[in-house]
């Protein structure tokens, strides 16, 4: 499989894997052995860019702060495979992100979280270390300066930022090169195209869209019952506006039928096409609990569209009812601070 570069030198598989899906987030139960099998078979299929965070997973009894259990899960499959993967993890959120969690970005906390993540992952170095959410009390330059010290110390190879504004991205990049921005970006979540995406393209920074399948909504497989548990319950797009937003799914499904593809493949291929049109590298990180879905998603890499199909997919955002924020604080996502 070919690779895609984030920034100047971080080469990753063109499609990544969002490991959060293997933890108790969207509802239901997750068997650790089955999750490990999915991870191993994902790597064997050619997806080598693994994305986790210290806050993902169910916390162990008596543990406060970031759970760390998703990192432990990822770390458990790395012996003998570490050189086959590019590891991305994050710090900065101090608790449950769906419950108005606080953030922390001081230098001491950056160092502490990095050491904890290295231990849980069972590795000496993190390939891409993100600030998961910026601390409004700490200048982003200060946090990135501390993260840059981790690069100098050989504990981190590349730096990334999640859900930053264009101004925050420029300020951070002036302190140390940023390889990637991670924010929600998809057919129905396009606010980042106003300022953040152009800034990333201008600076030569790659983009890693999380929830590229609209947290599963764009695949057409979610039901009202599906979203009643987990982090989607009560969220604007998935609750009161569930039926109205089926219009977006209909557009995606219509193009998929024309291409003999799946809605998931169309949604991911649209991001590749959009990245090419806007002049930056794009590496989506869909998550799943089934390796069959991973193989399906890989079919998006070579999918192409007619101009008419691109136009229809591009206009689908006009049909969306409800915003993308899953947190009650509008500042939780970049558009809430722009």
PDB file of C-alpha atoms in Angstrom, residues 157-278:
ATOM      1  CA  UNK A 157       8.599  12.194  16.849  1.00  0.00           C
ATOM      2  CA  UNK A 158       5.918  14.598  15.566  1.00  0.00           C
ATOM      3  CA  UNK A 159       3.392  17.006  17.045  1.00  0.00           C
ATOM      4  CA  UNK A 160      -0.297  17.450  16.317  1.00  0.00           C
ATOM      5  CA  UNK A 161      -3.225  19.563  17.499  1.00  0.00           C
ATOM      6  CA  UNK A 162      -6.915  18.725  17.725  1.00  0.00           C
ATOM      7  CA  UNK A 163      -9.828  21.135  17.239  1.00  0.00           C
ATOM      8  CA  UNK A 164      -7.698  24.291  17.065  1.00  0.00           C
ATOM      9  CA  UNK A 165      -8.593  27.464  15.222  1.00  0.00           C
ATOM     10  CA  UNK A 166      -6.544  28.756  12.317  1.00  0.00           C
ATOM     11  CA  UNK A 167      -4.942  31.416  14.556  1.00  0.00           C
ATOM     12  CA  UNK A 168      -4.061  28.821  17.186  1.00  0.00           C
ATOM     13  CA  UNK A 169      -2.573  26.594  14.508  1.00  0.00           C
ATOM     14  CA  UNK A 170      -0.379  29.370  13.134  1.00  0.00           C
ATOM     15  CA  UNK A 171       0.801  30.339  16.617  1.00  0.00           C
ATOM     16  CA  UNK A 172       1.673  26.740  17.460  1.00  0.00           C
ATOM     17  CA  UNK A 173       3.424  26.087  14.148  1.00  0.00           C
ATOM     18  CA  UNK A 174       5.660  29.107  14.765  1.00  0.00           C
ATOM     19  CA  UNK A 175       6.959  27.401  17.920  1.00  0.00           C
ATOM     20  CA  UNK A 176       7.470  23.919  16.454  1.00  0.00           C
ATOM     21  CA  UNK A 177       6.434  22.298  13.154  1.00  0.00           C
ATOM     22  CA  UNK A 178       2.970  20.734  13.401  1.00  0.00           C
ATOM     23  CA  UNK A 179       2.534  17.581  11.344  1.00  0.00           C
ATOM     24  CA  UNK A 180      -1.248  17.201  11.592  1.00  0.00           C
ATOM     25  CA  UNK A 181      -4.481  18.788  12.680  1.00  0.00           C
ATOM     26  CA  UNK A 182      -7.216  16.457  13.865  1.00  0.00           C
ATOM     27  CA  UNK A 183     -10.778  17.756  13.797  1.00  0.00           C
ATOM     28  CA  UNK A 184     -14.151  16.436  12.779  1.00  0.00           C
ATOM     29  CA  UNK A 185     -14.550  16.765   9.019  1.00  0.00           C
ATOM     30  CA  UNK A 186     -16.957  14.928   6.771  1.00  0.00           C
ATOM     31  CA  UNK A 187     -19.714  15.375   4.230  1.00  0.00           C
ATOM     32  CA  UNK A 188     -21.989  16.729   6.959  1.00  0.00           C
ATOM     33  CA  UNK A 189     -19.370  18.519   9.130  1.00  0.00           C
ATOM     34  CA  UNK A 190     -17.609  21.130   7.033  1.00  0.00           C
ATOM     35  CA  UNK A 191     -17.123  24.153   9.296  1.00  0.00           C
ATOM     36  CA  UNK A 192     -13.348  23.545   9.347  1.00  0.00           C
ATOM     37  CA  UNK A 193     -13.190  24.392   5.652  1.00  0.00           C
ATOM     38  CA  UNK A 194     -13.813  28.061   6.446  1.00  0.00           C
ATOM     39  CA  UNK A 195     -10.507  28.757   8.192  1.00  0.00           C
ATOM     40  CA  UNK A 196      -8.682  25.739   9.623  1.00  0.00           C
ATOM     41  CA  UNK A 197      -8.290  23.730   6.427  1.00  0.00           C
ATOM     42  CA  UNK A 198      -6.935  26.694   4.413  1.00  0.00           C
ATOM     43  CA  UNK A 199      -4.449  27.455   7.201  1.00  0.00           C
ATOM     44  CA  UNK A 200      -3.266  23.842   7.277  1.00  0.00           C
ATOM     45  CA  UNK A 201      -2.861  23.824   3.490  1.00  0.00           C
ATOM     46  CA  UNK A 202      -0.929  27.098   3.628  1.00  0.00           C
ATOM     47  CA  UNK A 203       1.464  25.744   6.267  1.00  0.00           C
ATOM     48  CA  UNK A 204       1.930  22.293   4.732  1.00  0.00           C
ATOM     49  CA  UNK A 205       0.178  20.551   7.621  1.00  0.00           C
ATOM     50  CA  UNK A 206      -1.768  17.329   7.100  1.00  0.00           C
ATOM     51  CA  UNK A 207      -5.369  16.870   8.204  1.00  0.00           C
ATOM     52  CA  UNK A 208      -6.696  13.851  10.096  1.00  0.00           C
ATOM     53  CA  UNK A 209     -10.513  13.893  10.043  1.00  0.00           C
ATOM     54  CA  UNK A 210     -12.076  12.138  13.001  1.00  0.00           C
ATOM     55  CA  UNK A 211     -15.650  10.833  12.731  1.00  0.00           C
ATOM     56  CA  UNK A 212     -15.323  10.858   8.912  1.00  0.00           C
ATOM     57  CA  UNK A 213     -18.450   8.705   8.711  1.00  0.00           C
ATOM     58  CA  UNK A 214     -20.473  11.073  10.889  1.00  0.00           C
ATOM     59  CA  UNK A 215     -20.152   8.732  13.902  1.00  0.00           C
ATOM     60  CA  UNK A 216     -21.694   6.058  11.705  1.00  0.00           C
ATOM     61  CA  UNK A 217     -24.692   8.126  10.605  1.00  0.00           C
ATOM     62  CA  UNK A 218     -23.484   8.556   7.019  1.00  0.00           C
ATOM     63  CA  UNK A 219     -23.297   4.786   6.543  1.00  0.00           C
ATOM     64  CA  UNK A 220     -27.063   4.534   6.907  1.00  0.00           C
ATOM     65  CA  UNK A 221     -26.714   1.752   9.466  1.00  0.00           C
ATOM     66  CA  UNK A 222     -27.670   3.672  12.617  1.00  0.00           C
ATOM     67  CA  UNK A 223     -31.154   3.378  14.039  1.00  0.00           C
ATOM     68  CA  UNK A 224     -32.942   5.400  16.689  1.00  0.00           C
ATOM     69  CA  UNK A 225     -32.357   2.535  19.112  1.00  0.00           C
ATOM     70  CA  UNK A 226     -28.631   2.554  18.316  1.00  0.00           C
ATOM     71  CA  UNK A 227     -28.175   6.129  19.445  1.00  0.00           C
ATOM     72  CA  UNK A 228     -30.167   5.905  22.662  1.00  0.00           C
ATOM     73  CA  UNK A 229     -27.113   4.699  24.575  1.00  0.00           C
ATOM     74  CA  UNK A 230     -23.568   5.966  24.684  1.00  0.00           C
ATOM     75  CA  UNK A 231     -22.272   9.382  23.729  1.00  0.00           C
ATOM     76  CA  UNK A 232     -24.785  10.016  20.916  1.00  0.00           C
ATOM     77  CA  UNK A 233     -27.840  10.008  23.155  1.00  0.00           C
ATOM     78  CA  UNK A 234     -29.489  13.421  23.235  1.00  0.00           C
ATOM     79  CA  UNK A 235     -27.169  14.961  20.644  1.00  0.00           C
ATOM     80  CA  UNK A 236     -28.882  17.323  18.218  1.00  0.00           C
ATOM     81  CA  UNK A 237     -28.171  15.503  14.967  1.00  0.00           C
ATOM     82  CA  UNK A 238     -28.901  12.056  16.333  1.00  0.00           C
ATOM     83  CA  UNK A 239     -31.973  12.601  18.472  1.00  0.00           C
ATOM     84  CA  UNK A 240     -34.651  15.145  17.597  1.00  0.00           C
ATOM     85  CA  UNK A 241     -33.294  15.537  14.054  1.00  0.00           C
ATOM     86  CA  UNK A 242     -32.631  11.873  13.305  1.00  0.00           C
ATOM     87  CA  UNK A 243     -35.345  11.629  10.666  1.00  0.00           C
ATOM     88  CA  UNK A 244     -34.597  14.993   9.046  1.00  0.00           C
ATOM     89  CA  UNK A 245     -30.947  14.074   8.597  1.00  0.00           C
ATOM     90  CA  UNK A 246     -31.809  10.937   6.665  1.00  0.00           C
ATOM     91  CA  UNK A 247     -31.885  13.301   3.678  1.00  0.00           C
ATOM     92  CA  UNK A 248     -28.097  13.500   3.915  1.00  0.00           C
ATOM     93  CA  UNK A 249     -27.819   9.718   4.027  1.00  0.00           C
ATOM     94  CA  UNK A 250     -30.050   9.483   0.951  1.00  0.00           C
ATOM     95  CA  UNK A 251     -27.624  11.630  -1.052  1.00  0.00           C
ATOM     96  CA  UNK A 252     -24.643   9.502  -0.022  1.00  0.00           C
ATOM     97  CA  UNK A 253     -26.506   6.264  -0.670  1.00  0.00           C
ATOM     98  CA  UNK A 254     -27.607   7.493  -4.091  1.00  0.00           C
ATOM     99  CA  UNK A 255     -24.017   8.099  -5.205  1.00  0.00           C
ATOM    100  CA  UNK A 256     -22.931   4.800  -3.679  1.00  0.00           C
ATOM    101  CA  UNK A 257     -25.537   2.914  -5.696  1.00  0.00           C
ATOM    102  CA  UNK A 258     -24.306   4.551  -8.897  1.00  0.00           C
ATOM    103  CA  UNK A 259     -20.717   3.476  -8.171  1.00  0.00           C
ATOM    104  CA  UNK A 260     -21.547   0.010  -6.865  1.00  0.00           C
ATOM    105  CA  UNK A 261     -19.905   1.120  -3.631  1.00  0.00           C
ATOM    106  CA  UNK A 262     -21.016   1.455  -0.025  1.00  0.00           C
ATOM    107  CA  UNK A 263     -22.019   4.712   1.672  1.00  0.00           C
ATOM    108  CA  UNK A 264     -18.960   4.425   3.920  1.00  0.00           C
ATOM    109  CA  UNK A 265     -16.653   4.180   0.904  1.00  0.00           C
ATOM    110  CA  UNK A 266     -18.299   7.210  -0.671  1.00  0.00           C
ATOM    111  CA  UNK A 267     -18.008   9.304   2.501  1.00  0.00           C
ATOM    112  CA  UNK A 268     -14.306   8.481   2.879  1.00  0.00           C
ATOM    113  CA  UNK A 269     -13.530   8.942  -0.825  1.00  0.00           C
ATOM    114  CA  UNK A 270     -15.202  12.365  -0.673  1.00  0.00           C
ATOM    115  CA  UNK A 271     -12.659  13.425   1.959  1.00  0.00           C
ATOM    116  CA  UNK A 272      -9.775  12.277  -0.229  1.00  0.00           C
ATOM    117  CA  UNK A 273     -11.234  14.243  -3.149  1.00  0.00           C
ATOM    118  CA  UNK A 274     -11.857  17.295  -0.976  1.00  0.00           C
ATOM    119  CA  UNK A 275      -8.308  17.212   0.365  1.00  0.00           C
ATOM    120  CA  UNK A 276      -6.946  17.080  -3.174  1.00  0.00           C
ATOM    121  CA  UNK A 277      -9.161  19.980  -4.228  1.00  0.00           C
ATOM    122  CA  UNK A 278      -8.116  22.089  -1.236  1.00  0.00           C
TER     123      UNK A 278
END
